[in-house]
Short mmCIF file of C-alpha atoms and ligand atoms in Angstrom, two decimals:
data_model
loop_
_atom_site.label_atom_id
_atom_site.label_comp_id
_atom_site.label_asym_id
_atom_site.label_seq_id
_atom_site.Cartn_x
_atom_site.Cartn_y
_atom_site.Cartn_z
CA UNK A 9 -6.80 -51.44 -82.03
CA UNK A 10 -8.74 -54.78 -83.03
CA UNK A 11 -12.52 -55.54 -83.43
CA UNK A 12 -14.09 -58.77 -82.31
CA UNK A 13 -17.40 -60.12 -83.08
CA UNK A 14 -19.91 -60.44 -80.43
CA UNK A 15 -20.21 -64.23 -80.81
CA UNK A 16 -16.85 -64.77 -80.22
CA UNK A 17 -16.14 -67.14 -83.47
CA UNK A 18 -14.31 -65.25 -86.12
CA UNK A 19 -10.79 -63.49 -86.35
CA UNK A 20 -10.08 -60.17 -84.94
CA UNK A 21 -10.46 -57.16 -87.50
CA UNK A 22 -9.16 -53.56 -88.05
CA UNK A 23 -11.47 -50.96 -87.96
CA UNK A 24 -11.77 -50.81 -91.82
CA UNK A 25 -11.93 -54.56 -92.03
CA UNK A 26 -15.04 -54.45 -89.75
CA UNK A 27 -16.75 -51.56 -91.74
CA UNK A 28 -16.47 -52.87 -95.05
CA UNK A 29 -17.65 -56.38 -93.74
CA UNK A 30 -20.56 -55.12 -92.37
CA UNK A 31 -21.57 -57.89 -90.30
CA UNK A 32 -18.94 -60.34 -88.82
CA UNK A 33 -18.27 -63.84 -90.16
CA UNK A 34 -20.26 -65.59 -87.70
CA UNK A 35 -23.16 -63.93 -87.99
CA UNK A 36 -21.94 -61.42 -85.04
CA UNK A 37 -21.99 -57.51 -84.76
CA UNK A 38 -18.43 -56.13 -84.54
CA UNK A 39 -17.41 -54.10 -81.06
CA UNK A 40 -13.68 -52.57 -80.06
CA UNK A 41 -11.67 -55.37 -78.37
CA UNK A 42 -10.96 -52.75 -75.54
CA UNK A 43 -11.54 -49.09 -75.44
CA UNK A 44 -9.43 -46.37 -75.18
CA UNK A 45 -9.30 -43.58 -72.35
CA UNK A 46 -10.42 -40.22 -72.99
CA UNK A 47 -8.41 -39.12 -69.68
CA UNK A 48 -6.27 -37.09 -70.86
CA UNK A 49 -8.25 -35.33 -73.53
CA UNK A 50 -7.63 -31.96 -73.34
CA UNK A 51 -11.17 -31.01 -74.69
CA UNK A 52 -10.77 -27.08 -74.31
CA UNK A 53 -7.89 -27.08 -76.69
CA UNK A 54 -9.97 -28.86 -79.48
CA UNK A 55 -11.88 -26.08 -81.81
CA UNK A 56 -14.55 -27.73 -83.84
CA UNK A 57 -16.09 -30.37 -83.91
CA UNK A 58 -14.84 -32.53 -86.87
CA UNK A 59 -11.03 -31.88 -84.43
CA UNK A 60 -12.91 -33.67 -81.45
CA UNK A 61 -13.96 -36.60 -83.86
CA UNK A 62 -10.55 -37.37 -84.78
CA UNK A 63 -9.37 -36.98 -81.27
CA UNK A 64 -11.99 -39.43 -79.96
CA UNK A 65 -12.11 -41.81 -82.90
CA UNK A 66 -8.12 -42.02 -83.45
CA UNK A 67 -7.14 -44.95 -81.06
CA UNK A 68 -9.79 -46.74 -82.83
CA UNK A 69 -8.05 -46.57 -86.12
CA UNK A 70 -4.10 -46.59 -84.95
CA UNK A 71 -2.46 -49.15 -87.32
CA UNK A 72 -5.60 -48.77 -90.01
CA UNK A 73 -5.56 -48.24 -93.40
CA UNK A 74 -7.81 -45.41 -92.70
CA UNK A 75 -5.81 -43.78 -90.17
CA UNK A 76 -3.89 -40.97 -92.40
CA UNK A 77 -7.11 -40.31 -93.80
CA UNK A 78 -9.32 -40.16 -90.45
CA UNK A 79 -9.04 -36.55 -90.17
CA UNK A 80 -10.14 -35.34 -93.62
CA UNK A 81 -13.22 -38.08 -93.03
CA UNK A 82 -14.24 -36.62 -89.86
CA UNK A 83 -14.26 -32.66 -91.90
CA UNK A 84 -16.42 -34.44 -94.75
CA UNK A 85 -18.76 -36.41 -92.47
CA UNK A 86 -19.45 -33.56 -89.68
CA UNK A 87 -19.94 -30.44 -91.62
CA UNK A 88 -23.18 -29.57 -90.14
CA UNK A 89 -23.31 -27.99 -86.76
CA UNK A 90 -23.91 -30.00 -83.15
CA UNK A 91 -26.14 -27.63 -81.24
CA UNK A 92 -26.78 -28.04 -77.03
CA UNK A 93 -29.97 -25.95 -76.33
CA UNK A 94 -31.04 -24.88 -72.62
CA UNK A 95 -34.55 -25.35 -72.58
CA UNK A 96 -34.86 -24.09 -69.06
CA UNK A 97 -33.40 -24.71 -65.78
CA UNK A 98 -30.80 -27.59 -66.08
CA UNK A 99 -32.93 -29.36 -69.04
CA UNK A 100 -30.96 -29.52 -72.15
CA UNK A 101 -31.76 -31.14 -75.54
CA UNK A 102 -29.08 -32.18 -78.27
CA UNK A 103 -29.86 -31.26 -81.64
CA UNK A 104 -28.45 -34.28 -83.39
CA UNK A 105 -30.88 -32.93 -86.83
CA UNK A 106 -28.88 -30.66 -88.35
CA UNK A 107 -27.39 -32.69 -91.16
CA UNK A 108 -28.85 -32.98 -94.62
CA UNK A 109 -31.73 -35.21 -93.84
CA UNK A 110 -32.64 -33.83 -90.75
CA UNK A 111 -31.78 -36.86 -88.64
CA UNK A 112 -29.28 -38.20 -86.20
CA UNK A 113 -28.72 -41.21 -89.20
CA UNK A 114 -26.88 -38.65 -91.05
CA UNK A 115 -23.62 -38.60 -88.60
CA UNK A 116 -23.19 -42.50 -88.94
CA UNK A 117 -24.52 -42.52 -92.42
CA UNK A 118 -22.03 -39.62 -93.83
CA UNK A 119 -19.15 -41.12 -91.68
CA UNK A 120 -19.92 -44.77 -93.27
CA UNK A 121 -19.87 -43.20 -96.87
CA UNK A 122 -16.76 -41.16 -96.22
CA UNK A 123 -14.76 -44.01 -94.74
CA UNK A 124 -15.83 -46.72 -97.49
CA UNK A 125 -15.58 -44.51 -100.64
CA UNK A 126 -11.80 -43.94 -99.35
CA UNK A 127 -11.38 -47.78 -98.76
CA UNK A 128 -12.33 -48.40 -102.47
CA UNK A 129 -9.84 -46.18 -104.03
CA UNK A 130 -7.34 -48.05 -102.23
CA UNK A 131 -8.18 -51.30 -103.05
CA UNK A 132 -9.39 -50.15 -106.69
CA UNK A 133 -12.75 -51.66 -107.23
CA UNK A 134 -16.59 -50.62 -106.70
CA UNK A 135 -19.45 -52.07 -105.12
CA UNK A 136 -23.39 -51.50 -104.82
CA UNK A 137 -25.13 -50.83 -101.77
CA UNK A 138 -28.62 -52.58 -101.19
CA UNK A 139 -30.79 -50.37 -98.84
CA UNK A 140 -34.61 -51.40 -98.06
CA UNK A 141 -35.80 -48.68 -96.06
CA UNK A 142 -39.22 -47.92 -94.42
CA UNK A 143 -38.73 -44.57 -94.15
CA UNK A 144 -35.86 -42.75 -92.87
CA UNK A 145 -32.49 -44.82 -92.97
CA UNK A 146 -32.80 -45.27 -96.81
CA UNK A 147 -32.89 -41.34 -97.23
CA UNK A 148 -29.68 -40.72 -95.06
CA UNK A 149 -27.83 -43.75 -96.63
CA UNK A 150 -28.98 -42.12 -100.25
CA UNK A 151 -27.70 -38.32 -99.17
CA UNK A 152 -24.39 -39.85 -97.57
CA UNK A 153 -23.14 -41.94 -100.54
CA UNK A 154 -24.90 -39.45 -103.57
CA UNK A 155 -21.78 -38.84 -105.71
CA UNK A 156 -19.46 -41.12 -103.56
CA UNK A 157 -16.64 -42.58 -105.90
CA UNK A 158 -16.95 -46.74 -106.85
CA UNK A 159 -20.44 -46.90 -105.24
CA UNK A 160 -23.48 -47.12 -106.37
CA UNK A 161 -26.83 -47.17 -104.38
CA UNK A 162 -30.00 -48.88 -104.80
CA UNK A 163 -32.93 -48.00 -102.45
CA UNK A 164 -35.92 -49.92 -102.15
CA UNK A 165 -38.99 -48.55 -100.36
CA UNK A 166 -42.40 -50.18 -100.19
CA UNK A 167 -45.50 -48.20 -102.45
CA UNK A 168 -47.40 -45.81 -100.58
CA UNK A 169 -46.63 -46.78 -97.40
CA UNK A 170 -44.11 -43.85 -96.94
CA UNK A 171 -44.97 -40.39 -96.43
CA UNK A 172 -44.51 -37.63 -99.31
CA UNK A 173 -41.53 -35.50 -97.47
CA UNK A 174 -39.86 -39.21 -97.10
CA UNK A 175 -40.40 -40.11 -100.46
CA UNK A 176 -38.72 -37.02 -101.89
CA UNK A 177 -35.33 -37.72 -99.91
CA UNK A 178 -35.22 -41.18 -101.21
CA UNK A 179 -36.00 -40.33 -104.91
CA UNK A 180 -34.17 -36.66 -105.56
CA UNK A 181 -30.71 -37.52 -105.55
CA UNK A 182 -30.00 -39.18 -109.44
CA UNK A 183 -26.27 -39.92 -110.65
CA UNK A 184 -24.91 -42.99 -108.66
CA UNK A 185 -28.15 -43.72 -106.48
CA UNK A 186 -31.44 -45.38 -107.76
CA UNK A 187 -34.99 -45.76 -106.33
CA UNK A 188 -37.08 -48.51 -106.17
CA UNK A 189 -40.82 -47.90 -105.52
CA UNK A 190 -41.71 -51.56 -104.90
CA UNK A 191 -45.13 -52.58 -105.48
CA UNK A 192 -45.28 -54.61 -101.95
CA UNK A 193 -44.72 -53.93 -98.49
CA UNK A 194 -41.31 -53.64 -96.48
CA UNK A 195 -41.02 -56.99 -95.71
CA UNK A 196 -41.21 -57.60 -99.30
CA UNK A 197 -38.48 -55.09 -99.72
CA UNK A 198 -36.03 -56.57 -97.11
CA UNK A 199 -36.98 -60.07 -98.41
CA UNK A 200 -35.42 -58.50 -102.08
CA UNK A 201 -32.21 -57.69 -100.15
CA UNK A 202 -31.92 -60.93 -98.80
CA UNK A 203 -32.38 -63.07 -101.90
CA UNK A 204 -30.10 -60.70 -103.97
CA UNK A 205 -27.21 -60.83 -101.55
CA UNK A 206 -28.32 -65.08 -101.32
CA UNK A 207 -27.81 -65.06 -105.35
CA UNK A 208 -24.03 -65.65 -105.48
CA UNK A 209 -23.77 -64.76 -109.12
CA UNK A 210 -25.80 -61.49 -108.95
CA UNK A 211 -23.79 -60.81 -105.39
CA UNK A 212 -20.42 -61.49 -106.91
CA UNK A 213 -21.08 -59.50 -110.04
CA UNK A 214 -22.22 -56.74 -108.32
CA UNK A 215 -19.86 -56.67 -105.51
CA UNK A 216 -23.17 -56.36 -103.34
CA UNK A 217 -23.07 -54.64 -99.98
CA UNK A 218 -25.04 -53.01 -97.14
CA UNK A 219 -25.06 -49.88 -94.82
CA UNK A 220 -27.01 -51.52 -91.91
CA UNK A 221 -27.11 -49.66 -88.56
CA UNK A 222 -25.43 -52.67 -87.54
CA UNK A 223 -22.23 -51.51 -89.50
CA UNK A 224 -19.12 -50.47 -86.99
CA UNK A 225 -18.90 -47.59 -89.51
CA UNK A 226 -22.51 -46.09 -88.32
CA UNK A 227 -21.91 -46.63 -84.36
CA UNK A 228 -18.58 -45.29 -83.62
CA UNK A 229 -19.27 -41.68 -85.26
CA UNK A 230 -22.30 -41.87 -82.88
CA UNK A 231 -19.58 -41.66 -79.73
CA UNK A 232 -18.58 -38.23 -80.40
CA UNK A 233 -21.60 -36.53 -79.72
CA UNK A 234 -22.09 -37.77 -76.56
CA UNK A 235 -18.34 -36.98 -75.52
CA UNK A 236 -19.04 -33.78 -76.89
CA UNK A 237 -22.35 -33.05 -75.02
CA UNK A 238 -21.37 -34.33 -71.89
CA UNK A 239 -18.09 -32.13 -71.88
CA UNK A 240 -19.88 -29.28 -72.62
CA UNK A 241 -22.70 -29.66 -70.16
CA UNK A 242 -20.46 -30.48 -67.02
CA UNK A 243 -18.60 -27.34 -67.94
CA UNK A 244 -21.64 -25.17 -68.23
CA UNK A 245 -23.89 -26.97 -65.52
CA UNK A 246 -21.34 -28.32 -62.82
CA UNK A 247 -22.67 -31.63 -62.97
CA UNK A 248 -22.40 -34.68 -65.14
CA UNK A 249 -25.87 -35.25 -67.04
CA UNK A 250 -28.41 -38.10 -67.56
CA UNK A 251 -28.72 -38.76 -71.07
CA UNK A 252 -31.97 -39.84 -72.34
CA UNK A 253 -32.31 -41.24 -75.70
CA UNK A 254 -35.08 -42.24 -78.13
CA UNK A 255 -34.39 -45.68 -78.78
CA UNK A 256 -35.05 -48.52 -81.61
CA UNK A 257 -32.44 -50.96 -82.38
CA UNK A 258 -30.27 -49.00 -80.10
CA UNK A 259 -27.82 -48.52 -81.47
CA UNK A 260 -27.70 -44.51 -80.52
CA UNK A 261 -27.91 -45.79 -76.92
CA UNK A 262 -24.83 -48.17 -77.53
CA UNK A 263 -22.79 -45.68 -78.74
CA UNK A 264 -23.67 -43.73 -75.47
CA UNK A 265 -22.48 -46.37 -73.45
CA UNK A 266 -19.53 -46.73 -75.09
CA UNK A 267 -18.66 -42.75 -74.59
CA UNK A 268 -19.46 -44.16 -70.88
CA UNK A 269 -16.91 -46.95 -70.91
CA UNK A 270 -14.32 -44.18 -72.47
CA UNK A 271 -14.50 -42.21 -69.15
CA UNK A 272 -16.98 -39.22 -70.81
CA UNK A 273 -18.60 -37.36 -67.65
CA UNK A 274 -22.41 -39.12 -67.62
CA UNK A 275 -24.19 -39.82 -64.94
CA UNK A 276 -26.82 -41.95 -66.42
CA UNK A 277 -28.00 -43.56 -69.88
CA UNK A 278 -32.10 -43.62 -70.19
CA UNK A 279 -33.66 -45.36 -73.18
CA UNK A 280 -37.05 -44.06 -73.92
CA UNK A 281 -39.08 -46.19 -76.36
CA UNK A 282 -42.75 -46.58 -77.98
CA UNK A 283 -45.34 -48.98 -77.27
CA UNK A 284 -42.36 -51.37 -78.49
CA UNK A 285 -41.72 -52.33 -74.99
CA UNK A 286 -38.81 -55.14 -75.24
CA UNK A 287 -36.47 -53.63 -72.91
CA UNK A 288 -38.48 -51.89 -70.49
CA UNK A 289 -40.00 -55.72 -70.05
CA UNK A 290 -36.55 -57.24 -70.02
CA UNK A 291 -35.51 -54.86 -67.32
CA UNK A 292 -38.61 -55.47 -65.28
CA UNK A 293 -38.84 -59.29 -65.52
CA UNK A 294 -34.76 -60.59 -66.50
CA UNK A 295 -36.14 -62.19 -69.63
CA UNK A 296 -34.87 -61.32 -72.98
CA UNK A 297 -37.53 -61.49 -75.11
CA UNK A 298 -38.20 -60.28 -78.58
CA UNK A 299 -41.37 -59.88 -80.39
CA UNK A 300 -42.85 -58.43 -83.31
CA UNK A 301 -42.88 -55.07 -83.80
CA UNK A 302 -46.16 -52.44 -83.50
CA UNK A 303 -46.51 -49.42 -85.40
CA UNK A 304 -46.47 -45.96 -83.54
CA UNK A 305 -46.17 -42.45 -84.03
CA UNK A 306 -42.59 -42.66 -83.77
CA UNK A 307 -42.34 -44.99 -86.40
CA UNK A 308 -38.58 -44.97 -86.34
CA UNK A 309 -38.64 -46.51 -83.50
CA UNK A 310 -40.89 -49.54 -83.97
CA UNK A 311 -38.65 -52.65 -83.25
CA UNK A 312 -39.33 -55.41 -81.44
CA UNK A 313 -35.87 -56.83 -81.83
CA UNK A 314 -33.40 -54.25 -81.18
CA UNK A 315 -30.38 -55.58 -83.55
CA UNK A 316 -27.63 -54.06 -80.92
CA UNK A 317 -29.13 -55.46 -77.82
CA UNK A 318 -26.16 -57.57 -78.94
CA UNK A 319 -23.43 -55.12 -78.15
CA UNK A 320 -24.90 -54.20 -74.65
CA UNK A 321 -24.91 -57.83 -73.68
CA UNK A 322 -21.48 -57.81 -74.47
CA UNK A 323 -20.41 -54.81 -72.81
CA UNK A 324 -22.25 -55.91 -69.72
CA UNK A 325 -22.08 -59.57 -69.94
CA UNK A 326 -23.63 -60.15 -66.27
CA UNK A 327 -27.59 -59.54 -66.36
CA UNK A 328 -27.75 -57.93 -63.26
CA UNK A 329 -24.48 -55.33 -64.16
CA UNK A 330 -26.67 -54.80 -67.13
CA UNK A 331 -29.95 -54.50 -65.63
CA UNK A 332 -27.97 -51.93 -63.23
CA UNK A 333 -26.67 -49.80 -65.64
CA UNK A 334 -29.61 -49.87 -68.20
CA UNK A 335 -33.34 -47.57 -67.53
CA UNK A 336 -35.88 -47.61 -70.19
CA UNK A 337 -39.41 -46.29 -70.16
CA UNK A 338 -42.21 -46.66 -72.87
CA UNK A 339 -44.62 -43.70 -73.94
CA UNK A 340 -47.48 -44.40 -75.75
CA UNK A 341 -49.13 -42.64 -78.67
CA UNK A 342 -51.37 -40.51 -76.99
CA UNK A 343 -48.87 -39.04 -74.15
CA UNK A 344 -46.44 -38.72 -77.39
CA UNK A 345 -49.26 -36.30 -78.92
CA UNK A 346 -49.89 -34.91 -75.05
CA UNK A 347 -46.16 -33.96 -75.03
CA UNK A 348 -45.54 -32.36 -78.26
CA UNK A 349 -48.54 -30.14 -77.26
CA UNK A 350 -47.53 -29.67 -73.64
CA UNK A 351 -44.33 -28.69 -74.44
CA UNK A 352 -44.73 -26.11 -77.19
CA UNK A 353 -47.73 -24.74 -75.18
CA UNK A 354 -45.14 -23.99 -72.73
CA UNK A 355 -42.04 -22.96 -74.38
CA UNK A 356 -42.74 -22.69 -77.57
CA UNK A 357 -40.59 -26.04 -78.77
CA UNK A 358 -41.46 -28.30 -81.08
CA UNK A 359 -40.77 -31.69 -80.93
CA UNK A 360 -40.51 -34.86 -83.39
CA UNK A 361 -42.71 -38.01 -82.28
CA UNK A 362 -39.64 -39.59 -81.34
CA UNK A 363 -38.21 -36.68 -79.01
CA UNK A 364 -41.23 -36.91 -77.23
CA UNK A 365 -40.77 -39.95 -75.97
CA UNK A 366 -37.84 -38.75 -73.94
CA UNK A 367 -38.92 -35.50 -73.09
CA UNK A 368 -41.94 -37.22 -71.45
CA UNK A 369 -39.46 -39.28 -69.41
CA UNK A 370 -37.61 -36.57 -68.72
CA UNK A 371 -40.72 -35.21 -66.88
CA UNK A 372 -41.77 -38.05 -65.61
CA UNK A 373 -39.34 -39.57 -64.26
CA UNK A 374 -35.84 -36.99 -63.77
CA UNK A 375 -37.88 -33.35 -63.42
CA UNK A 376 -35.13 -31.25 -61.69
CA UNK A 377 -31.95 -33.68 -62.58
CA UNK A 378 -29.63 -32.23 -64.60
CA UNK A 379 -30.65 -34.19 -68.00
CA UNK A 380 -29.53 -33.96 -71.58
CA UNK A 381 -32.86 -35.14 -74.14
CA UNK A 382 -31.19 -36.13 -77.41
CA UNK A 383 -33.24 -34.84 -80.09
CA UNK A 384 -33.28 -37.51 -83.02
CA UNK A 385 -34.82 -35.79 -85.96
CA UNK A 386 -36.31 -32.16 -87.04
CA UNK A 387 -40.16 -32.14 -86.36
CA UNK A 388 -40.35 -30.81 -89.81
CA UNK A 389 -40.09 -34.29 -91.03
CA UNK A 390 -43.24 -35.67 -89.30
CA UNK A 391 -45.46 -32.32 -90.17
CA UNK A 392 -48.49 -34.37 -90.49
CA UNK A 393 -48.31 -35.76 -86.85
CA UNK A 394 -47.17 -32.74 -85.11
CA UNK A 395 -48.79 -29.61 -87.14
CA UNK A 396 -52.58 -30.50 -86.16
CA UNK A 397 -50.72 -30.90 -82.67
CA UNK A 398 -50.12 -27.36 -82.25
CA UNK A 399 -52.12 -25.63 -84.92
CA UNK A 400 -49.50 -24.36 -86.93
CA UNK A 401 -47.05 -25.12 -89.65
CA UNK A 402 -43.79 -26.52 -88.69
CA UNK A 403 -40.97 -24.26 -90.76
CA UNK A 404 -39.03 -26.45 -93.07
CA UNK A 405 -35.11 -26.25 -92.61
CA UNK A 406 -32.95 -25.18 -95.25
CA UNK A 407 -31.03 -28.67 -95.26
CA UNK A 408 -34.85 -30.13 -95.78
CA UNK A 409 -36.17 -27.13 -97.84
CA UNK A 410 -33.38 -27.86 -100.31
CA UNK A 411 -34.02 -31.44 -101.10
CA UNK A 412 -37.54 -31.10 -101.14
CA UNK A 413 -37.05 -28.63 -103.89
CA UNK A 414 -35.02 -31.46 -106.52
CA UNK A 415 -36.66 -33.47 -108.99
CA UNK A 416 -37.29 -36.86 -108.33
CA UNK A 417 -37.35 -39.93 -109.98
CA UNK A 418 -37.79 -43.75 -109.60
CA UNK A 419 -38.16 -47.30 -111.13
CA UNK A 420 -41.82 -48.70 -110.19
CA UNK A 421 -40.94 -52.36 -109.94
CA UNK A 422 -42.35 -55.59 -108.38
CA UNK A 423 -41.24 -58.05 -105.65
CA UNK A 424 -38.46 -60.13 -107.99
CA UNK A 425 -34.98 -59.06 -106.60
CA UNK A 426 -34.09 -59.73 -110.37
CA UNK A 427 -35.29 -56.56 -111.57
CA UNK A 428 -33.12 -54.32 -109.55
CA UNK A 429 -30.62 -55.38 -111.53
CA UNK A 430 -32.16 -55.18 -115.06
C1 LIG B 9 -33.66 -44.40 -85.73
C2 LIG B 9 -34.07 -43.93 -85.12
C3 LIG B 9 -34.06 -43.89 -83.98
C4 LIG B 9 -33.87 -44.75 -83.56
O1 LIG B 9 -32.79 -45.19 -83.45
P1 LIG B 9 -31.77 -46.44 -83.12
O2 LIG B 9 -30.22 -46.29 -82.87
O3 LIG B 9 -32.27 -47.24 -83.66
O4 LIG B 9 -32.55 -47.15 -81.38
C5 LIG B 9 -34.98 -42.93 -82.99
N1 LIG B 9 -34.80 -41.78 -83.41
C6 LIG B 9 -35.14 -41.21 -85.00
C7 LIG B 9 -35.85 -40.26 -85.90
C8 LIG B 9 -34.77 -42.40 -86.18
O5 LIG B 9 -34.64 -42.08 -86.83
#
């Protein structure tokens, strides 16, 4: 299996090459040249999630250097439960928050880290990953790469702009993970990362790389849980589910479209967004217009220029086809708050602000239909939003509690990227 660039001006590469490169040399994103069919996948004979992941991903790693390691990579990366919970009737929730940092980004980050560590061992080299974070991504990347051989991680976050719990998840790792508290904004952090990459001397000397959400190694493993949940749901309810996915950069929803393309029993894919409405506006007007992001309570989805749209345009090159496949609704902050309250009062189930957008879309547009709301984070990560609404403390899950108890350390620096390399 080969992977090609969405911009069509880069050579086709293997999976591990795409993973080690991140971005294609023509500035495009890597996508599979074709999709395998899951038609003859005997799901009922598969006994564990890592085993299913191996079966789903194996065709993508045929003829790849990592082929022989893939089973072990899946065991290493997906070492936590993936429950599909029924809320009531045909309303299900796919809980993707049982990994080490209690958000779905653990799936992609852990798979990417497991792949990279093995590739570096084969190539006998080392690299340094730079990641600028406004909160969640940095934590998942730090956790996934902690204690991996041959890899150093430098995480940059803006001073005073991340929550106390988020900061703890960035600064508690020690060993090969170094956190930098930057006296500046998130944009400053991003600029420092860019400047470092542009500095050829630094970039070569340190073997700089990124663990961006556009990396193929983060996207591919996310398809697996859509294959998994759609089969489980269809077996339980005798109907194909509609997935409702809280979306920002649309990596998670792109992975759902890939699972659909491979033949998973999925009725429809629906995106819920916050007040960053680039996608719903595109579906209404037919014109794709990115815009600056606005801040909302569902802050991991504050994206005005969704980076993975390029992959969706590639999957459905005809705009009318894309519009017919895609559905998206926007949910504002007040409605997010009302939904968290409503669902807790009715069912005793606590939603994070991101997942609340999807639950709102279900209630307003798909009531009584077979649906799976994709839960992207544990509510305890957003306790400052959630607890005042439900009037009680959110119990912190064990995985998160473990991180919160660790000692933390960081280096405070200004906005000069050279300070990252002293
Ligand atoms: C990153 C994130 C999202 C958005 O996912 P995309 O793949 O960028 O669309 C949604 N919810 C949470 C909690 C996240 O961390």
